[in-house]
mmCIF file of C-alpha atoms in Angstrom:
data_model
loop_
_atom_site.group_PDB
_atom_site.id
_atom_site.type_symbol
_atom_site.label_atom_id
_atom_site.label_comp_id
_atom_site.label_asym_id
_atom_site.label_seq_id
_atom_site.Cartn_x
_atom_site.Cartn_y
_atom_site.Cartn_z
ATOM 1 C CA MET A 1 -2.571 26.141 -28.946
ATOM 2 C CA LEU A 2 -2.752 28.567 -26.024
ATOM 3 C CA ARG A 3 -6.504 28.080 -25.728
ATOM 4 C CA ALA A 4 -6.092 24.293 -25.815
ATOM 5 C CA SER A 5 -3.404 24.481 -23.156
ATOM 6 C CA ARG A 6 -5.548 26.682 -20.944
ATOM 7 C CA LEU A 7 -8.549 24.383 -21.434
ATOM 8 C CA LEU A 8 -6.465 21.360 -20.462
ATOM 9 C CA THR A 9 -5.244 23.182 -17.336
ATOM 10 C CA LEU A 10 -8.810 24.046 -16.377
ATOM 11 C CA LEU A 11 -9.945 20.471 -16.906
ATOM 12 C CA VAL A 12 -7.150 19.114 -14.719
ATOM 13 C CA PHE A 13 -7.893 21.710 -12.038
ATOM 14 C CA ALA A 14 -11.588 20.806 -12.151
ATOM 15 C CA LEU A 15 -10.803 17.109 -11.801
ATOM 16 C CA VAL A 16 -8.542 17.662 -8.801
ATOM 17 C CA ALA A 17 -11.012 20.066 -7.202
ATOM 18 C CA SER A 18 -13.919 17.652 -7.640
ATOM 19 C CA LEU A 19 -11.887 14.786 -6.225
ATOM 20 C CA THR A 20 -10.892 16.838 -3.202
ATOM 21 C CA ALA A 21 -14.426 18.065 -2.643
ATOM 22 C CA ALA A 22 -15.913 14.588 -2.962
ATOM 23 C CA TYR A 23 -13.897 13.013 -0.193
ATOM 24 C CA GLN A 24 -13.021 15.058 2.850
ATOM 25 C CA ASP A 25 -10.229 13.594 4.947
ATOM 26 C CA VAL A 26 -10.606 14.139 8.651
ATOM 27 C CA GLU A 27 -7.853 16.213 10.199
ATOM 28 C CA LEU A 28 -6.445 14.307 13.140
ATOM 29 C CA VAL A 29 -3.337 14.935 15.208
ATOM 30 C CA PRO A 30 -1.557 11.780 16.437
ATOM 31 C CA GLY A 31 -1.180 11.776 20.205
ATOM 32 C CA ARG A 32 -4.166 14.060 20.771
ATOM 33 C CA ARG A 33 -7.417 13.356 22.608
ATOM 34 C CA TYR A 34 -10.704 14.686 21.265
ATOM 35 C CA GLN A 35 -13.899 15.099 23.254
ATOM 36 C CA ALA A 36 -17.000 13.619 21.668
ATOM 37 C CA SER A 37 -18.251 17.100 20.815
ATOM 38 C CA GLU A 38 -15.081 17.737 18.781
ATOM 39 C CA ALA A 39 -15.155 14.369 17.063
ATOM 40 C CA LYS A 40 -18.465 14.623 15.169
ATOM 41 C CA PRO A 41 -16.829 14.543 11.698
ATOM 42 C CA VAL A 42 -15.032 11.341 12.697
ATOM 43 C CA HIS A 43 -18.237 9.888 14.160
ATOM 44 C CA ASN A 44 -20.075 10.525 10.885
ATOM 45 C CA LEU A 45 -17.459 8.669 8.867
ATOM 46 C CA VAL A 46 -17.229 5.821 11.383
ATOM 47 C CA ARG A 47 -20.999 5.259 11.204
ATOM 48 C CA LYS A 48 -21.043 5.548 7.433
ATOM 49 C CA TYR A 49 -18.306 2.999 6.778
ATOM 50 C CA MET A 50 -19.428 0.701 9.592
ATOM 51 C CA ARG A 51 -22.814 0.457 7.865
ATOM 52 C CA TYR A 52 -21.122 -0.693 4.657
ATOM 53 C CA SER A 53 -19.005 -3.151 6.628
ATOM 54 C CA THR A 54 -22.084 -4.502 8.384
ATOM 55 C CA ALA A 55 -23.976 -4.850 5.104
ATOM 56 C CA ALA A 56 -21.105 -6.903 3.699
ATOM 57 C CA SER A 57 -21.377 -9.231 6.713
ATOM 58 C CA SER A 58 -25.131 -9.676 6.342
ATOM 59 C CA PHE A 59 -25.256 -11.763 3.173
ATOM 60 C CA VAL A 60 -26.291 -8.869 0.974
ATOM 61 C CA ASP A 61 -27.161 -10.237 -2.447
ATOM 62 C CA ILE A 62 -26.898 -8.246 -5.660
ATOM 63 C CA ASP A 63 -30.135 -9.684 -7.070
ATOM 64 C CA ARG A 64 -32.216 -8.775 -3.994
ATOM 65 C CA GLY A 65 -30.268 -5.597 -3.219
ATOM 66 C CA TRP A 66 -30.525 -3.835 0.117
ATOM 67 C CA THR A 67 -33.740 -5.659 1.039
ATOM 68 C CA SER A 68 -31.667 -8.779 1.752
ATOM 69 C CA CYS A 69 -29.809 -7.667 4.879
ATOM 70 C CA GLY A 70 -32.237 -6.317 7.497
ATOM 71 C CA LEU A 71 -31.435 -3.370 9.769
ATOM 72 C CA ALA A 72 -27.808 -3.492 8.626
ATOM 73 C CA CYS A 73 -28.914 -1.951 5.338
ATOM 74 C CA ASN A 74 -31.700 0.296 6.636
ATOM 75 C CA SER A 75 -29.834 3.576 6.257
ATOM 76 C CA PRO A 76 -29.685 6.367 3.667
ATOM 77 C CA ASP A 77 -25.896 5.919 3.586
ATOM 78 C CA VAL A 78 -26.381 2.372 2.360
ATOM 79 C CA HIS A 79 -29.380 3.011 0.114
ATOM 80 C CA ASP A 80 -27.409 5.684 -1.734
ATOM 81 C CA VAL A 81 -24.913 3.012 -2.823
ATOM 82 C CA VAL A 82 -25.583 1.137 -6.074
ATOM 83 C CA LEU A 83 -24.339 -2.427 -5.824
ATOM 84 C CA ASN A 84 -21.894 -3.447 -8.539
ATOM 85 C CA LEU A 85 -20.724 -6.792 -7.163
ATOM 86 C CA THR A 86 -21.390 -9.124 -4.247
ATOM 87 C CA TRP A 87 -19.256 -12.206 -3.734
ATOM 88 C CA HIS A 88 -19.769 -15.267 -1.566
ATOM 89 C CA VAL A 89 -16.901 -17.723 -1.916
ATOM 90 C CA ASP A 90 -16.990 -20.960 0.069
ATOM 91 C CA ILE A 91 -13.408 -22.165 -0.443
ATOM 92 C CA PRO A 92 -11.491 -20.231 0.728
ATOM 93 C CA LEU A 93 -14.253 -18.510 2.672
ATOM 94 C CA SER A 94 -14.803 -14.899 1.601
ATOM 95 C CA ASP A 95 -17.751 -12.495 1.301
ATOM 96 C CA GLY A 96 -18.074 -8.855 0.397
ATOM 97 C CA LEU A 97 -19.424 -6.186 -1.903
ATOM 98 C CA ILE A 98 -18.439 -3.396 -4.261
ATOM 99 C CA GLY A 99 -20.748 -0.422 -4.689
ATOM 100 C CA ILE A 100 -20.906 3.062 -6.176
ATOM 101 C CA HIS A 101 -21.841 6.090 -4.074
ATOM 102 C CA THR A 102 -22.534 8.780 -6.670
ATOM 103 C CA ARG A 103 -23.366 11.549 -4.196
ATOM 104 C CA ASP A 104 -20.074 11.190 -2.331
ATOM 105 C CA LYS A 105 -18.132 10.084 -5.419
ATOM 106 C CA GLU A 106 -16.848 6.890 -3.877
ATOM 107 C CA ILE A 107 -16.245 3.360 -5.031
ATOM 108 C CA VAL A 108 -16.779 1.240 -1.906
ATOM 109 C CA VAL A 109 -15.096 -2.140 -1.386
ATOM 110 C CA ALA A 110 -16.394 -3.806 1.801
ATOM 111 C CA TRP A 111 -15.212 -7.135 3.232
ATOM 112 C CA ALA A 112 -17.367 -9.265 5.516
ATOM 113 C CA GLY A 113 -16.385 -10.016 9.087
ATOM 114 C CA THR A 114 -16.741 -13.261 11.048
ATOM 115 C CA HIS A 115 -20.361 -13.994 10.197
ATOM 116 C CA ARG A 116 -20.269 -17.740 9.523
ATOM 117 C CA TYR A 117 -19.148 -20.619 11.706
ATOM 118 C CA ARG A 118 -16.574 -21.553 9.087
ATOM 119 C CA ALA A 119 -15.069 -18.089 9.329
ATOM 120 C CA LEU A 120 -13.840 -19.040 12.790
ATOM 121 C CA LEU A 121 -11.457 -21.472 11.090
ATOM 122 C CA THR A 122 -10.070 -18.555 9.092
ATOM 123 C CA ASP A 123 -9.673 -16.517 12.271
ATOM 124 C CA MET A 124 -7.825 -19.334 14.004
ATOM 125 C CA SER A 125 -5.300 -19.831 11.191
ATOM 126 C CA VAL A 126 -2.834 -17.626 13.030
ATOM 127 C CA VAL A 127 0.337 -19.231 11.685
ATOM 128 C CA THR A 128 1.922 -16.587 9.476
ATOM 129 C CA ALA A 129 2.838 -16.892 5.799
ATOM 130 C CA PRO A 130 5.311 -14.800 3.780
ATOM 131 C CA TYR A 131 3.903 -11.697 2.133
ATOM 132 C CA ILE A 132 5.375 -11.731 -1.370
ATOM 133 C CA GLY A 133 7.845 -8.977 -2.156
ATOM 134 C CA THR A 134 8.587 -8.130 1.472
ATOM 135 C CA GLU A 135 10.371 -9.562 4.484
ATOM 136 C CA GLY A 136 7.078 -9.521 6.332
ATOM 137 C CA ASN A 137 4.671 -12.288 7.236
ATOM 138 C CA VAL A 138 0.887 -12.136 7.538
ATOM 139 C CA HIS A 139 -1.961 -14.113 9.085
ATOM 140 C CA SER A 140 -2.313 -17.133 6.753
ATOM 141 C CA GLY A 141 -6.099 -17.372 7.171
ATOM 142 C CA PHE A 142 -6.732 -13.765 6.157
ATOM 143 C CA LEU A 143 -4.240 -14.046 3.297
ATOM 144 C CA GLU A 144 -5.985 -17.128 1.901
ATOM 145 C CA SER A 145 -9.393 -15.472 2.209
ATOM 146 C CA VAL A 146 -8.259 -12.337 0.349
ATOM 147 C CA ARG A 147 -6.504 -14.237 -2.412
ATOM 148 C CA GLY A 148 -9.638 -16.357 -2.920
ATOM 149 C CA ALA A 149 -11.625 -13.314 -4.097
ATOM 150 C CA ALA A 150 -8.756 -11.167 -5.369
ATOM 151 C CA LYS A 151 -9.266 -11.736 -9.088
ATOM 152 C CA VAL A 152 -12.950 -10.893 -9.254
ATOM 153 C CA VAL A 153 -12.480 -7.836 -7.021
ATOM 154 C CA GLU A 154 -9.552 -6.599 -9.108
ATOM 155 C CA THR A 155 -11.419 -7.089 -12.390
ATOM 156 C CA HIS A 156 -14.456 -5.096 -11.257
ATOM 157 C CA LEU A 157 -12.385 -2.393 -9.577
ATOM 158 C CA ARG A 158 -10.250 -1.791 -12.667
ATOM 159 C CA LYS A 159 -13.358 -1.221 -14.768
ATOM 160 C CA LEU A 160 -15.019 1.029 -12.210
ATOM 161 C CA MET A 161 -11.911 3.187 -11.869
ATOM 162 C CA ILE A 162 -12.067 3.812 -15.614
ATOM 163 C CA ASP A 163 -15.806 4.456 -15.592
ATOM 164 C CA TYR A 164 -15.542 6.797 -12.574
ATOM 165 C CA PRO A 165 -12.147 8.499 -12.917
ATOM 166 C CA ASP A 166 -12.811 11.173 -10.278
ATOM 167 C CA TYR A 167 -14.094 8.828 -7.551
ATOM 168 C CA MET A 168 -12.159 7.869 -4.452
ATOM 169 C CA VAL A 169 -11.848 4.151 -3.682
ATOM 170 C CA VAL A 170 -12.716 3.338 -0.062
ATOM 171 C CA PHE A 171 -11.902 -0.084 1.397
ATOM 172 C CA THR A 172 -13.733 -0.937 4.599
ATOM 173 C CA GLY A 173 -14.469 -3.868 6.893
ATOM 174 C CA HIS A 174 -15.174 -4.902 10.482
ATOM 175 C CA SER A 175 -13.378 -7.602 12.496
ATOM 176 C CA LYS A 176 -11.996 -10.296 10.159
ATOM 177 C CA GLY A 177 -13.245 -8.053 7.356
ATOM 178 C CA GLY A 178 -11.057 -5.234 8.676
ATOM 179 C CA ALA A 179 -7.913 -7.329 8.363
ATOM 180 C CA GLU A 180 -8.909 -8.466 4.871
ATOM 181 C CA THR A 181 -9.728 -4.875 3.955
ATOM 182 C CA ALA A 182 -6.210 -3.677 4.786
ATOM 183 C CA LEU A 183 -4.555 -6.646 3.107
ATOM 184 C CA SER A 184 -6.624 -6.378 -0.075
ATOM 185 C CA ALA A 185 -5.981 -2.630 -0.326
ATOM 186 C CA LEU A 186 -2.231 -3.207 -0.106
ATOM 187 C CA ASP A 187 -2.423 -6.012 -2.674
ATOM 188 C CA LEU A 188 -4.407 -3.935 -5.148
ATOM 189 C CA VAL A 189 -2.429 -0.676 -4.946
ATOM 190 C CA ARG A 190 0.540 -2.761 -6.038
ATOM 191 C CA ARG A 191 -1.331 -4.106 -9.059
ATOM 192 C CA ILE A 192 -3.637 -1.317 -10.265
ATOM 193 C CA ASP A 193 -2.041 1.843 -11.670
ATOM 194 C CA GLY A 194 -3.448 5.020 -10.134
ATOM 195 C CA LEU A 195 -5.193 3.343 -7.214
ATOM 196 C CA ARG A 196 -2.601 4.485 -4.682
ATOM 197 C CA GLN A 197 -3.533 8.135 -5.321
ATOM 198 C CA ARG A 198 -7.256 7.492 -4.833
ATOM 199 C CA VAL A 199 -7.452 5.005 -1.974
ATOM 200 C CA ARG A 200 -8.639 5.307 1.628
ATOM 201 C CA VAL A 201 -8.857 2.443 4.130
ATOM 202 C CA TRP A 202 -11.247 2.326 7.107
ATOM 203 C CA THR A 203 -11.177 -0.718 9.392
ATOM 204 C CA PHE A 204 -13.107 -1.436 12.586
ATOM 205 C CA GLY A 205 -12.212 -3.950 15.275
ATOM 206 C CA GLU A 206 -9.393 -5.226 13.106
ATOM 207 C CA PRO A 207 -7.275 -8.020 14.624
ATOM 208 C CA ARG A 208 -3.530 -7.909 14.153
ATOM 209 C CA LEU A 209 -2.760 -8.694 10.534
ATOM 210 C CA GLY A 210 0.953 -9.460 10.360
ATOM 211 C CA ASP A 211 4.338 -9.143 12.000
ATOM 212 C CA THR A 212 6.465 -6.058 12.645
ATOM 213 C CA HIS A 213 8.160 -6.239 9.244
ATOM 214 C CA PHE A 214 4.796 -6.343 7.499
ATOM 215 C CA ALA A 215 3.444 -3.479 9.631
ATOM 216 C CA ASN A 216 6.414 -1.345 8.600
ATOM 217 C CA VAL A 217 5.768 -2.124 4.923
ATOM 218 C CA TYR A 218 2.101 -1.290 5.307
ATOM 219 C CA ASN A 219 2.829 1.961 7.134
ATOM 220 C CA LYS A 220 5.165 3.126 4.374
ATOM 221 C CA GLU A 221 2.701 2.350 1.618
ATOM 222 C CA LEU A 222 -0.749 2.999 3.097
ATOM 223 C CA GLY A 223 -0.294 4.174 6.690
ATOM 224 C CA ALA A 224 -1.015 7.783 5.738
ATOM 225 C CA VAL A 225 -4.429 6.923 4.240
ATOM 226 C CA THR A 226 -5.565 4.262 6.703
ATOM 227 C CA TYR A 227 -7.865 4.754 9.691
ATOM 228 C CA ARG A 228 -7.807 1.721 12.015
ATOM 229 C CA VAL A 229 -10.703 2.346 14.386
ATOM 230 C CA THR A 230 -10.816 0.533 17.741
ATOM 231 C CA SER A 231 -13.589 0.610 20.332
ATOM 232 C CA ALA A 232 -12.989 1.044 24.087
ATOM 233 C CA ALA A 233 -12.254 -2.473 25.396
ATOM 234 C CA ASP A 234 -12.649 -4.519 22.206
ATOM 235 C CA PRO A 235 -10.786 -7.829 22.739
ATOM 236 C CA VAL A 236 -10.465 -8.688 19.038
ATOM 237 C CA VAL A 237 -8.025 -5.845 18.401
ATOM 238 C CA ALA A 238 -5.696 -7.456 20.958
ATOM 239 C CA MET A 239 -5.563 -10.705 18.980
ATOM 240 C CA PRO A 240 -3.468 -12.553 17.965
ATOM 241 C CA PRO A 241 -1.246 -11.630 20.923
ATOM 242 C CA ARG A 242 1.990 -9.731 20.351
ATOM 243 C CA PHE A 243 4.170 -12.581 21.584
ATOM 244 C CA LEU A 244 2.791 -14.897 18.898
ATOM 245 C CA PHE A 245 4.824 -14.719 15.660
ATOM 246 C CA ASP A 246 5.695 -11.069 16.415
ATOM 247 C CA TYR A 247 2.189 -9.877 15.492
ATOM 248 C CA CYS A 248 1.928 -6.083 15.313
ATOM 249 C CA HIS A 249 -0.677 -3.496 14.280
ATOM 250 C CA HIS A 250 -0.243 -0.951 11.492
ATOM 251 C CA ASN A 251 -1.086 2.777 11.595
ATOM 252 C CA LEU A 252 -3.261 4.842 12.173
ATOM 253 C CA GLU A 253 -5.249 3.924 15.253
ATOM 254 C CA ILE A 254 -8.348 5.918 16.177
ATOM 255 C CA TRP A 255 -9.413 4.687 19.604
ATOM 256 C CA ILE A 256 -13.019 5.402 20.598
ATOM 257 C CA SER A 257 -12.216 5.466 24.282
ATOM 258 C CA SER A 258 -15.698 5.916 25.772
ATOM 259 C CA ALA A 259 -19.340 5.111 25.155
ATOM 260 C CA GLU A 260 -19.921 8.842 24.598
ATOM 261 C CA GLY A 261 -17.530 8.840 21.636
ATOM 262 C CA ASP A 262 -14.367 10.486 22.974
ATOM 263 C CA ILE A 263 -11.411 9.525 20.793
ATOM 264 C CA TYR A 264 -7.661 9.309 21.083
ATOM 265 C CA VAL A 265 -5.489 9.286 17.962
ATOM 266 C CA GLY A 266 -2.569 6.922 18.366
ATOM 267 C CA GLU A 267 0.983 8.038 17.818
ATOM 268 C CA ASN A 268 2.789 6.613 14.782
ATOM 269 C CA PHE A 269 5.652 4.324 15.685
ATOM 270 C CA LYS A 270 8.281 2.992 13.299
ATOM 271 C CA GLU A 271 8.783 -0.423 14.859
ATOM 272 C CA CYS A 272 5.264 -1.331 15.914
ATOM 273 C CA ALA A 273 2.286 0.996 15.598
ATOM 274 C CA GLU A 274 0.728 0.319 18.992
ATOM 275 C CA ASP A 275 0.501 3.388 21.173
ATOM 276 C CA PRO A 276 0.394 2.297 24.850
ATOM 277 C CA ARG A 277 -2.034 5.172 25.518
ATOM 278 C CA ALA A 278 -4.596 3.856 23.003
ATOM 279 C CA SER A 279 -6.517 0.562 22.989
ATOM 280 C CA SER A 280 -3.462 -1.409 24.113
ATOM 281 C CA SER A 281 -3.711 0.442 27.443
ATOM 282 C CA VAL A 282 -6.670 -1.799 28.342
ATOM 283 C CA ASP A 283 -5.773 -5.005 30.160
ATOM 284 C CA PHE A 284 -6.939 -8.067 28.241
ATOM 285 C CA TYR A 285 -9.002 -9.339 31.170
ATOM 286 C CA ASP A 286 -10.892 -6.041 31.291
ATOM 287 C CA ARG A 287 -12.048 -6.411 27.709
ATOM 288 C CA SER A 288 -15.526 -7.494 26.609
ATOM 289 C CA ILE A 289 -16.807 -8.848 23.300
ATOM 290 C CA MET A 290 -19.699 -6.388 23.627
ATOM 291 C CA TRP A 291 -17.289 -3.611 22.679
ATOM 292 C CA HIS A 292 -16.519 -5.492 19.472
ATOM 293 C CA LYS A 293 -20.226 -5.202 18.718
ATOM 294 C CA ASN A 294 -20.444 -1.509 19.558
ATOM 295 C CA TYR A 295 -18.786 0.986 17.230
ATOM 296 C CA LEU A 296 -20.898 4.033 18.012
ATOM 297 C CA GLY A 297 -23.953 1.801 18.161
ATOM 298 C CA LEU A 298 -23.108 -0.345 15.146
ATOM 299 C CA PRO A 299 -23.621 -3.047 14.007
ATOM 300 C CA PRO A 300 -27.391 -3.143 14.708
ATOM 301 C CA LEU A 301 -28.950 -5.796 16.937
ATOM 302 C CA ASP A 302 -30.319 -8.000 14.138
ATOM 303 C CA HIS A 303 -26.811 -8.349 12.713
ATOM 304 C CA ALA A 304 -26.257 -11.204 15.175
ATOM 305 C CA ALA A 305 -28.513 -13.449 13.082
ATOM 306 C CA ALA A 306 -25.956 -13.415 10.293
ATOM 307 C CA GLU A 307 -23.183 -14.464 12.632
ATOM 308 C CA PHE A 308 -24.741 -17.869 13.313
ATOM 309 C CA SER A 309 -24.967 -19.238 9.774
ATOM 310 C CA TRP A 310 -22.791 -21.882 8.229
#
């Protein structure tokens, strides 16, 4: 009995140790500025997850694999991922992928950004809708898009979490895909046992997702494991405007404040997680869409081709 107990303890310790070793959280202090030279670990993760986000927005197809999405998929980070699912739903519009990164022990769930003309209709559906189980309201277009693919994503993720019990689950997306990434992660941690302990969320150029009540709910449930990355003068992160339906960002903002890669980590606020010293310090008229297309050099230039399809 003693030997069995000791063996069980060792197995549990090994599982925890492997999980910790597989995914290294970056250590960031809210309210602190980091020079580019200090921020290399953050840069590495930003580039890694931006590549997955870009691949999801480039019509990657599971049958053709990584050969189907141009420069967006021309990276060892991407090639190391084995595709498990790609989805392309027309009504409501939704695209994305699920993959397995065995080296880094990650299950990756990536949502596509605004890469079709029809996606603009989703973006413009700014009227909010109630988020079930809370007093909060969310962007109705993003909510509809997430719910349109929710079942297939949940089914595959449940199976993968059983097949890979020591893997972290990383949700990621750029632009519209960033908002859907955060919303889908919150949906699924409420439905899949054990996911909350294994999840990380990385979004890039994410527009505001919901109102202040929703942001507070999100911060309580996933704010500690979410990295909302913004780039210099990206205008998309300032939309929809605050005065419209009380839209508000969730934690934790990582603002890439310069082309060189200096970063500022936003302070966490209870009411509305928008530090006036981070991206919201930039006047809207000083913003440029080019910053939405430049997260440490990503997405690549040929990614634009995917943004002009129906």
